[in-house]
Short mmCIF file of C-alpha atoms in Angstrom, two decimals:
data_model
loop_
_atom_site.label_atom_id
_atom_site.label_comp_id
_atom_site.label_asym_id
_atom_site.label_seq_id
_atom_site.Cartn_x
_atom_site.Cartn_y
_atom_site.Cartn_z
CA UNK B 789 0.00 0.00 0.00
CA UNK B 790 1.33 3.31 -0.89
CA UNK B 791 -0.88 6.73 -0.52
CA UNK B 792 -3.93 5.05 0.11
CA UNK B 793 -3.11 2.74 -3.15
CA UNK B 794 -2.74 -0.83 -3.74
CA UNK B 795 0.16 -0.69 -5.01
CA UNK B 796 0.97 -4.89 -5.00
CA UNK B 797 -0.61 -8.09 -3.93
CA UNK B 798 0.57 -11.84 -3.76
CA UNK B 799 0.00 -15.15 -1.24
CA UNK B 800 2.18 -18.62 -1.29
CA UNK B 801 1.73 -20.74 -3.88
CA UNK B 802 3.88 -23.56 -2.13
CA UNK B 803 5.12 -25.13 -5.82
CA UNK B 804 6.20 -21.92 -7.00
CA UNK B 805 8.22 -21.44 -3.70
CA UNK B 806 8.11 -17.66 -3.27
CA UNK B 807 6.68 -16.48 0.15
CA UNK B 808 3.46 -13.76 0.10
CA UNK B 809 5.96 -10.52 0.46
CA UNK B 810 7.91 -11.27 -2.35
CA UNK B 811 5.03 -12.27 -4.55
CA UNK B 812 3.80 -8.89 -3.16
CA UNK B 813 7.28 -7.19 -3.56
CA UNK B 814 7.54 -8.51 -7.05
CA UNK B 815 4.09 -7.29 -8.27
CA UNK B 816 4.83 -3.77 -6.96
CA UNK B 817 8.17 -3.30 -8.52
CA UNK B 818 9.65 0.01 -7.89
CA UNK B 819 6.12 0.98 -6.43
CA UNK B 820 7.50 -0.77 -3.31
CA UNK B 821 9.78 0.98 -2.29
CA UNK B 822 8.43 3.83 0.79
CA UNK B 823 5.15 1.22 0.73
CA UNK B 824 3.73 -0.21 3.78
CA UNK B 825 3.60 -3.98 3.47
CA UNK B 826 0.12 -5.31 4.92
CA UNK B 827 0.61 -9.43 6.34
CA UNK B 828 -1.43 -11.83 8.20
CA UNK B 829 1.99 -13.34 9.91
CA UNK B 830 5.38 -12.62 10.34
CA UNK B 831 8.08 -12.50 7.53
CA UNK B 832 10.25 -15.61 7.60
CA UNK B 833 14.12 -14.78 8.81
CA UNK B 834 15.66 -17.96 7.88
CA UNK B 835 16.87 -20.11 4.49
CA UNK B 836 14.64 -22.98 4.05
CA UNK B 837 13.06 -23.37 0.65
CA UNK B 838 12.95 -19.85 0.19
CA UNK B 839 15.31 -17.29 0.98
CA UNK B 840 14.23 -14.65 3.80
CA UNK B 841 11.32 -12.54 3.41
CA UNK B 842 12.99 -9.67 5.62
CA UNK B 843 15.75 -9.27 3.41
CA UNK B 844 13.53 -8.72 0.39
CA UNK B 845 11.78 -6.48 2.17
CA UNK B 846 14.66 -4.25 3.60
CA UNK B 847 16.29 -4.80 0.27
CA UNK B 848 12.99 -3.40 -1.94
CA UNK B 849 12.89 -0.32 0.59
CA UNK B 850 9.20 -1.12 2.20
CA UNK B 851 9.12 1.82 4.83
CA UNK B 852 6.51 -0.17 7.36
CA UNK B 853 4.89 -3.73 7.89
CA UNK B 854 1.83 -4.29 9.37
CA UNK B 855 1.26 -7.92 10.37
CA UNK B 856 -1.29 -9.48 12.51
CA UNK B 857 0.48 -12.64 14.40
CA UNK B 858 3.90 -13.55 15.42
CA UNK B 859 5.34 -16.66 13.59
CA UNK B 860 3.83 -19.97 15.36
CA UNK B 861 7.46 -21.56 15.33
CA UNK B 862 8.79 -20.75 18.87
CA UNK B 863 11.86 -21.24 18.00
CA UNK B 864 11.87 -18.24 14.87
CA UNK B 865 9.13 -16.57 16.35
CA UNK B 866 9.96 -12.65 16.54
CA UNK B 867 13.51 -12.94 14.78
CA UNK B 868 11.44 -11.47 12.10
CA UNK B 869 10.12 -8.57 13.44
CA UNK B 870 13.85 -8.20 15.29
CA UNK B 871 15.05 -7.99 11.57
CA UNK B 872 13.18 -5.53 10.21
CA UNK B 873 13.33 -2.89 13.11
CA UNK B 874 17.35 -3.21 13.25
CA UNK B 875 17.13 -2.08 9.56
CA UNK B 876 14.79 1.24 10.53
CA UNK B 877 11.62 -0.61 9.29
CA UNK B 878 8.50 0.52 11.38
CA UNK B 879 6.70 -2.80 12.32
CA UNK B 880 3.31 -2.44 13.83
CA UNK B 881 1.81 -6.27 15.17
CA UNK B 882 -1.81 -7.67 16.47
CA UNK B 883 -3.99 -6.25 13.70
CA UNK B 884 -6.69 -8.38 13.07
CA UNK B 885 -4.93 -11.02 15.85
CA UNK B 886 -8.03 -13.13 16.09
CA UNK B 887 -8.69 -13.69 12.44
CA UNK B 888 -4.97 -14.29 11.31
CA UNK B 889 -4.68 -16.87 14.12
CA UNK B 890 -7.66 -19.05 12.64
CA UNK B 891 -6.47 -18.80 9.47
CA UNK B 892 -3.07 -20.26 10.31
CA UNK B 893 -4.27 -22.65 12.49
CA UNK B 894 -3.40 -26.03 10.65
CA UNK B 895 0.67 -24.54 9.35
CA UNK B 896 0.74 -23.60 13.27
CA UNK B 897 0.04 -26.75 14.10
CA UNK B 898 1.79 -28.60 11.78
CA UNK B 899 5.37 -26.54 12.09
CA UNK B 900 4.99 -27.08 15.99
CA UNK B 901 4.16 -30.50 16.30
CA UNK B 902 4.61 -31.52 12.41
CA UNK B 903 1.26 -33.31 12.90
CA UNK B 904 -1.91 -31.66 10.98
CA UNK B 905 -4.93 -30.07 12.13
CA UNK B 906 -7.85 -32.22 12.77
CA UNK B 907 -11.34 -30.81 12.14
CA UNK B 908 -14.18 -33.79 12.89
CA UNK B 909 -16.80 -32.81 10.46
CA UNK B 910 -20.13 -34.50 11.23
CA UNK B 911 -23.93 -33.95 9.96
CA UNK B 912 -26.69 -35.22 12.55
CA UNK B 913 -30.04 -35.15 13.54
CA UNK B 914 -31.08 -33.00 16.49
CA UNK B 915 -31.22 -35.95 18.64
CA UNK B 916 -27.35 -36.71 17.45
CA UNK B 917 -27.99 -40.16 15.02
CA UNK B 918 -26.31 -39.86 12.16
CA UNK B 919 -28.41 -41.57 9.91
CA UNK B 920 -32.38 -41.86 10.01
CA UNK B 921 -33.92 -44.90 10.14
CA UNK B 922 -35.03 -46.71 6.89
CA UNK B 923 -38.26 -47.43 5.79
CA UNK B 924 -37.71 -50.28 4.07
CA UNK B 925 -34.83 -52.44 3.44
CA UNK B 926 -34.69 -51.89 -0.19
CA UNK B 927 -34.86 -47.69 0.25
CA UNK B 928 -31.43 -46.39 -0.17
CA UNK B 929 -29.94 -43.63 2.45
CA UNK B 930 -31.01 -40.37 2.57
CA UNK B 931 -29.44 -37.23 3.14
CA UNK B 932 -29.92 -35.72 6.79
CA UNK B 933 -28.81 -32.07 5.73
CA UNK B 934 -29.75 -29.81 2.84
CA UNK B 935 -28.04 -28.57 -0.20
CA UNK B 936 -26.38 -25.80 1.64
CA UNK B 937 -24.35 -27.98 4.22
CA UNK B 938 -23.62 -30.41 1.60
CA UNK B 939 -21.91 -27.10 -0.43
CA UNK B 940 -20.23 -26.22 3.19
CA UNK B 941 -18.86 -29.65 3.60
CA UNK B 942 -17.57 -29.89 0.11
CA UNK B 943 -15.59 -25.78 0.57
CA UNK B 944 -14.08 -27.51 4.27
CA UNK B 945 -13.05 -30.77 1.86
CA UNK B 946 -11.33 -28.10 -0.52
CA UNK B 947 -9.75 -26.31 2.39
CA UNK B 948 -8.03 -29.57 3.74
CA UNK B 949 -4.65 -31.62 2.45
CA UNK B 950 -6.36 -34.97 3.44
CA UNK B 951 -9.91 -36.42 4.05
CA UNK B 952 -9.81 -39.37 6.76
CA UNK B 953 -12.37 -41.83 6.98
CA UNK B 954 -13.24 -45.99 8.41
CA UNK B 955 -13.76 -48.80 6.30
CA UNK B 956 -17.03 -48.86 8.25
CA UNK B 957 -18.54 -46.04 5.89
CA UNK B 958 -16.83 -46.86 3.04
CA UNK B 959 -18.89 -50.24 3.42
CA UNK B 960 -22.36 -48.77 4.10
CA UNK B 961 -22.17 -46.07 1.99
CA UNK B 962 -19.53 -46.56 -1.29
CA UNK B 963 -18.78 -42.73 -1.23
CA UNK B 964 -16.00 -40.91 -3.27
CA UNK B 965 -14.64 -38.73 -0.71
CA UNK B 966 -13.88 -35.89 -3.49
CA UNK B 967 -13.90 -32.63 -3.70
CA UNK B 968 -16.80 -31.28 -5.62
CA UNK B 969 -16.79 -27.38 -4.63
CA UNK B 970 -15.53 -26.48 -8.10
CA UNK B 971 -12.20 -24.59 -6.97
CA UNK B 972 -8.88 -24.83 -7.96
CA UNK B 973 -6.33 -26.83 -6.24
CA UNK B 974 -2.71 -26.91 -5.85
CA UNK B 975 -2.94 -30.73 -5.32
CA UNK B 976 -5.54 -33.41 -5.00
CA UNK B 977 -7.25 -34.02 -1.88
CA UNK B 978 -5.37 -37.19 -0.49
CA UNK B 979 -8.52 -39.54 0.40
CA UNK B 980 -7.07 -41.53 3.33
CA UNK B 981 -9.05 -44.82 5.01
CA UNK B 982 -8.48 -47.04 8.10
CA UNK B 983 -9.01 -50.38 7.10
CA UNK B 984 -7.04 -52.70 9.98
CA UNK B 985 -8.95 -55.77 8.20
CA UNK B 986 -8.10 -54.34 4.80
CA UNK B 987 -11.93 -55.32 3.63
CA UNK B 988 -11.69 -52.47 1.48
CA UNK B 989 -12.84 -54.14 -2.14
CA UNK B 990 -10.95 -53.10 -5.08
CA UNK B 991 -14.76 -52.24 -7.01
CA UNK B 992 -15.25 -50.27 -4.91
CA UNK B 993 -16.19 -46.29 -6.41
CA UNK B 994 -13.22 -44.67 -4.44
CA UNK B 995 -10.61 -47.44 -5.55
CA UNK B 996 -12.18 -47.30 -9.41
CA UNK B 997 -11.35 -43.23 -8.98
CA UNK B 998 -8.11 -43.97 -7.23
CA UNK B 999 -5.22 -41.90 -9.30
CA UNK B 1000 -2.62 -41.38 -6.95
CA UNK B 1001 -4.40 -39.91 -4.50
CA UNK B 1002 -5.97 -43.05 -1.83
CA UNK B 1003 -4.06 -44.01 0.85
CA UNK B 1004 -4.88 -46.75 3.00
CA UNK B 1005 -3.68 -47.98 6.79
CA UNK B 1006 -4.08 -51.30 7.67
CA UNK B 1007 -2.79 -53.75 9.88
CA UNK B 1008 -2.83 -56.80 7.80
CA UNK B 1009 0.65 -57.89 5.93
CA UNK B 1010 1.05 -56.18 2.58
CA UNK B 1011 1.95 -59.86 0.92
CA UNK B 1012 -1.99 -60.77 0.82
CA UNK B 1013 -3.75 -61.27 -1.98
CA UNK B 1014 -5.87 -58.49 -1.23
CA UNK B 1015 -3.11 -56.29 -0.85
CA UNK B 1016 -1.80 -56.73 -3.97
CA UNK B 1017 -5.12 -56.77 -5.90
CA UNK B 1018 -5.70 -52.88 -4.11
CA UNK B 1019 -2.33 -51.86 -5.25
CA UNK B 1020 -2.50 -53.13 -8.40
CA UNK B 1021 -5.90 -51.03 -8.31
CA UNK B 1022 -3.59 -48.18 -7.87
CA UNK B 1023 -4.23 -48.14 -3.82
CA UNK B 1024 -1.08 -46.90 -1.41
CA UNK B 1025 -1.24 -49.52 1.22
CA UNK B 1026 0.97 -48.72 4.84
CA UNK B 1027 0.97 -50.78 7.49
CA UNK B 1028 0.40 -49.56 10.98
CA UNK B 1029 0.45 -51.32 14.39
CA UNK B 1030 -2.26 -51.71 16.39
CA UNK B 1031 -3.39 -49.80 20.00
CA UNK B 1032 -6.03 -51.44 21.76
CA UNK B 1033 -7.83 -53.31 19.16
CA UNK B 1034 -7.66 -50.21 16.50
CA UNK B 1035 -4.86 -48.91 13.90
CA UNK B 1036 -3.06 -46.23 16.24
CA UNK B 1037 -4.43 -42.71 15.28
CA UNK B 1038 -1.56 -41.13 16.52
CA UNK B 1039 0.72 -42.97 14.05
CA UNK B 1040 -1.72 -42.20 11.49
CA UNK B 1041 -1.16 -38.21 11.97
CA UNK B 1042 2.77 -38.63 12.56
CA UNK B 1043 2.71 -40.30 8.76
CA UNK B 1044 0.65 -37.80 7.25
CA UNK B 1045 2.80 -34.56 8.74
CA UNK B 1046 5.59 -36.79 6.91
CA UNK B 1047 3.77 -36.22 3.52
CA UNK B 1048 3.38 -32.69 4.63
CA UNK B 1049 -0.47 -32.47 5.25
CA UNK B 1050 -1.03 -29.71 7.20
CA UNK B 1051 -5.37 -30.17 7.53
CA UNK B 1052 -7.21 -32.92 7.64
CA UNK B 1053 -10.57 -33.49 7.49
CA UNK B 1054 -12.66 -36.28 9.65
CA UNK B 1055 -15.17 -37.20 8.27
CA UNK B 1056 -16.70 -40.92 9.39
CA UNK B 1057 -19.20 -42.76 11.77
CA UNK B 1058 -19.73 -43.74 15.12
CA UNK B 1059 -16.38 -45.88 16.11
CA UNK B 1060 -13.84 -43.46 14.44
CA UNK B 1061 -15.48 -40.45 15.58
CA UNK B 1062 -15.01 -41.89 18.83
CA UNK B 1063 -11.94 -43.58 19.11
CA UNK B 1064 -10.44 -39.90 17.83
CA UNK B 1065 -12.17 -38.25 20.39
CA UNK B 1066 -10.98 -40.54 22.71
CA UNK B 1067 -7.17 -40.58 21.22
CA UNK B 1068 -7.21 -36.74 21.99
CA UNK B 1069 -6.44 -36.35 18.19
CA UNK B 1070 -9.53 -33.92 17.24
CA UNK B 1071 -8.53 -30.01 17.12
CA UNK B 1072 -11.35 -28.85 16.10
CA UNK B 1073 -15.13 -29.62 15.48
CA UNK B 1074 -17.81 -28.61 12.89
CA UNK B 1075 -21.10 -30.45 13.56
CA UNK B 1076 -24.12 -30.00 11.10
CA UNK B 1077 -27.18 -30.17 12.91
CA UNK B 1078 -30.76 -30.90 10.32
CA UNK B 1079 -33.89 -29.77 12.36
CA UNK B 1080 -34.95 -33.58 12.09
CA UNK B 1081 -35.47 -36.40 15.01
CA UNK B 1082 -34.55 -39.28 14.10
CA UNK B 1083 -36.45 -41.33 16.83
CA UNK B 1084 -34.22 -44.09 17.22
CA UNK B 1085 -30.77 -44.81 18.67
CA UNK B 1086 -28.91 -47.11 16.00
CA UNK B 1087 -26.22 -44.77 14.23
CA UNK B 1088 -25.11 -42.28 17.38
CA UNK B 1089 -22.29 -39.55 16.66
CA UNK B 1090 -20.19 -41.40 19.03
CA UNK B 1091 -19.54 -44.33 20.57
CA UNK B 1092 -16.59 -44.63 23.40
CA UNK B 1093 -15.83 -45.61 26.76
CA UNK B 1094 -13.08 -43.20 27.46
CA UNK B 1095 -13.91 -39.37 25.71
CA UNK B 1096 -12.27 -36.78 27.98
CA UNK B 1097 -15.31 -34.14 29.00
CA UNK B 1098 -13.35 -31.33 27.24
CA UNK B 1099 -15.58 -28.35 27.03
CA UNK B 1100 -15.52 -26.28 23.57
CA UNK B 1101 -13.48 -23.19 23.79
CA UNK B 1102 -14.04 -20.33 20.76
CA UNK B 1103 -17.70 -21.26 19.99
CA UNK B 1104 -19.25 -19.94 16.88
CA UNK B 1105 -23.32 -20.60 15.32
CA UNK B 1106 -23.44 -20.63 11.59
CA UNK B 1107 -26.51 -21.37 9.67
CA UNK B 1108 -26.50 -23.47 6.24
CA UNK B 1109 -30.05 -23.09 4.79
CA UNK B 1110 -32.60 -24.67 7.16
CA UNK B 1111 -29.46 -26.17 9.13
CA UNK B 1112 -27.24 -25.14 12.01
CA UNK B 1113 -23.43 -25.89 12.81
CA UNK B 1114 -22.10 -25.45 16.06
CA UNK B 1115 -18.12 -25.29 15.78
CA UNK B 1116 -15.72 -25.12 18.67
CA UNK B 1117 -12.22 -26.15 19.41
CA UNK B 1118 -11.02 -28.41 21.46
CA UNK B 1119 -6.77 -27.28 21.39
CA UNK B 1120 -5.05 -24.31 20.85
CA UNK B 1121 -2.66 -25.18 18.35
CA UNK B 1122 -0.10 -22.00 19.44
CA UNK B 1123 0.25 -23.44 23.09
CA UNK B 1124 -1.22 -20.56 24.76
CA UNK B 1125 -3.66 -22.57 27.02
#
């Protein structure tokens, strides 16, 4: 910004390396120079796949930054700021705090603890089943929410690195875990299952769309026939040890910060929804409410022995058509609590 003018603009595209401020920095040219420099976090001070953003900066003569959060890194965090002042910069922090901090919730995570964000995503009936009952045996399953938390669900799939799921609804319900919202991506949505049996059947619609981009944990040995017939199907199979009876969730995430996913999404029935819960693994939760009773207790949001009473801290309402979502977090990724 430069008298009142936009003067440059730019965010990460992580393939084509540069950081924000230089995207910025290189759109303004010349026009930088005496600017103030508008960010949501901190300019990097150290050589990783980039070089560091406060030397561009000093070097294209921005006169002031304006940034709303400190880096997350605790071990970086503020050498940034430190740079800029020693070179006569005027840096002015905690603009729009609140808002920068949600936004960088899942790199925060992930560059602390290089394990991603976890948002549970579920969509229930008022009295919490998460399917309703069927009339018949032949009539297929219905949706519980409307075509406005569908469209929700599918902008939170395009917002997350992975989608994690159970071989229990990939068995009821044959979805394709995609992402339909019709944006751009910088990479496919990795569609990731738990399948300790490995009953996952290689017709079924997710492995038929499987292109690099279906991951599956099991506990069974790779050599099976089944194995083989899902990877010839063009299925990643890893093996995971068990933890009380169920794949170990925590090894799940440690993999999957590996392979640099910095979200994922949860979205699944009863027994993974609450042997997350239970693992401590969930950061965050999104629950879709329909104004519908289902009258019967067969498909319950949850079902676990041992799910800490953890109240939700940051609450927020939204409303999706003639649906509600009540979303609340469970850690704070930046340690502060």
């Amino acid at each position: 910004m430069r008298e009142g003018q936009i003067v440059g603009e730019g965010f990460h595209q992580y393939d084509l390396r540069d950081h924000a401020e230089v995207v910025a920095i290189k759109s303004a040219g010349e026009k930088a120079r005496g600017a103030t420099l508008y960010v949501n976090l901190e300019p990097c001070n150290h050589t990783g796949r980039t070089g560091p953003c406060t030397e561009a900066i000093i070097k294209a003569g921005v006169q002031r930054v304006v940034a709303s959060i400190d880096d997350p890194n605790p071990v970086v965090a503020g050498g940034g700021f430190g740079r800029l002042r020693a070179a006569g910069i005027e840096v002015f922090t905690g603009v729009l705090e609140e808002e920068a901090r949600r936004l960088n919730e899942p790199f925060a995570k992930w560059i602390r603890k290089k394990r991603p964000f976890v948002t549970l995503k579920s969509a229930m009936t008022l009295d919490g089943q998460l399917a309703l009952p069927q009339v018949s045996k032949r009539e297929s399953s219905t949706w519980i929410t409307s075509e406005e938390s569908r469209a929700e669900v599918h902008r939170m799939r395009h917002a997350s690195d992975a989608l994690l799921s159970g071989i229990g609804t990939i068995l009821a319900d044959d979805p394709l875990l995609t992402d339909r919202s019709g944006l751009l991506r910088r990479r496919r949505l990795l569609r990731v299952i738990l399948d300790s049996k490995l009953r996952l059947s290689p017709r079924a619609r997710i492995v038929k769309t499987a292109d690099d981009d279906l991951l599956v944990f099991t506990s069974e040995s790779l050599r099976s026939a089944q194995a083989r017939a899902l990877q010839k199907a063009g299925v990643e199979i890893v093996s995971k040890k068990k933890r009380a009876g169920r794949i170990d969730l925590h090894a799940v995430l440690k993999e999957l910060g590996k392979r640099d996913m910095l979200s994922v999404l949860l979205e699944a029935g009863s027994a993974l929804n609450g042997a997350a819960l239970a693992a401590d693994i969930v950061d965050r939760v999104f629950l879709f409410y329909a104004p519908k009773f289902a009258g019967e207790t067969h498909v319950p949001f949850a079902t676990a022995n041992n799910v800490k009473h953890t109240p939700l801290r940051s609450l927020n309402i939204h409303q999706f058509g003639p649906d509600f979502a009540v979303e609340g977090m469970l850690h704070d990724v930046y340690g502060n609590h």
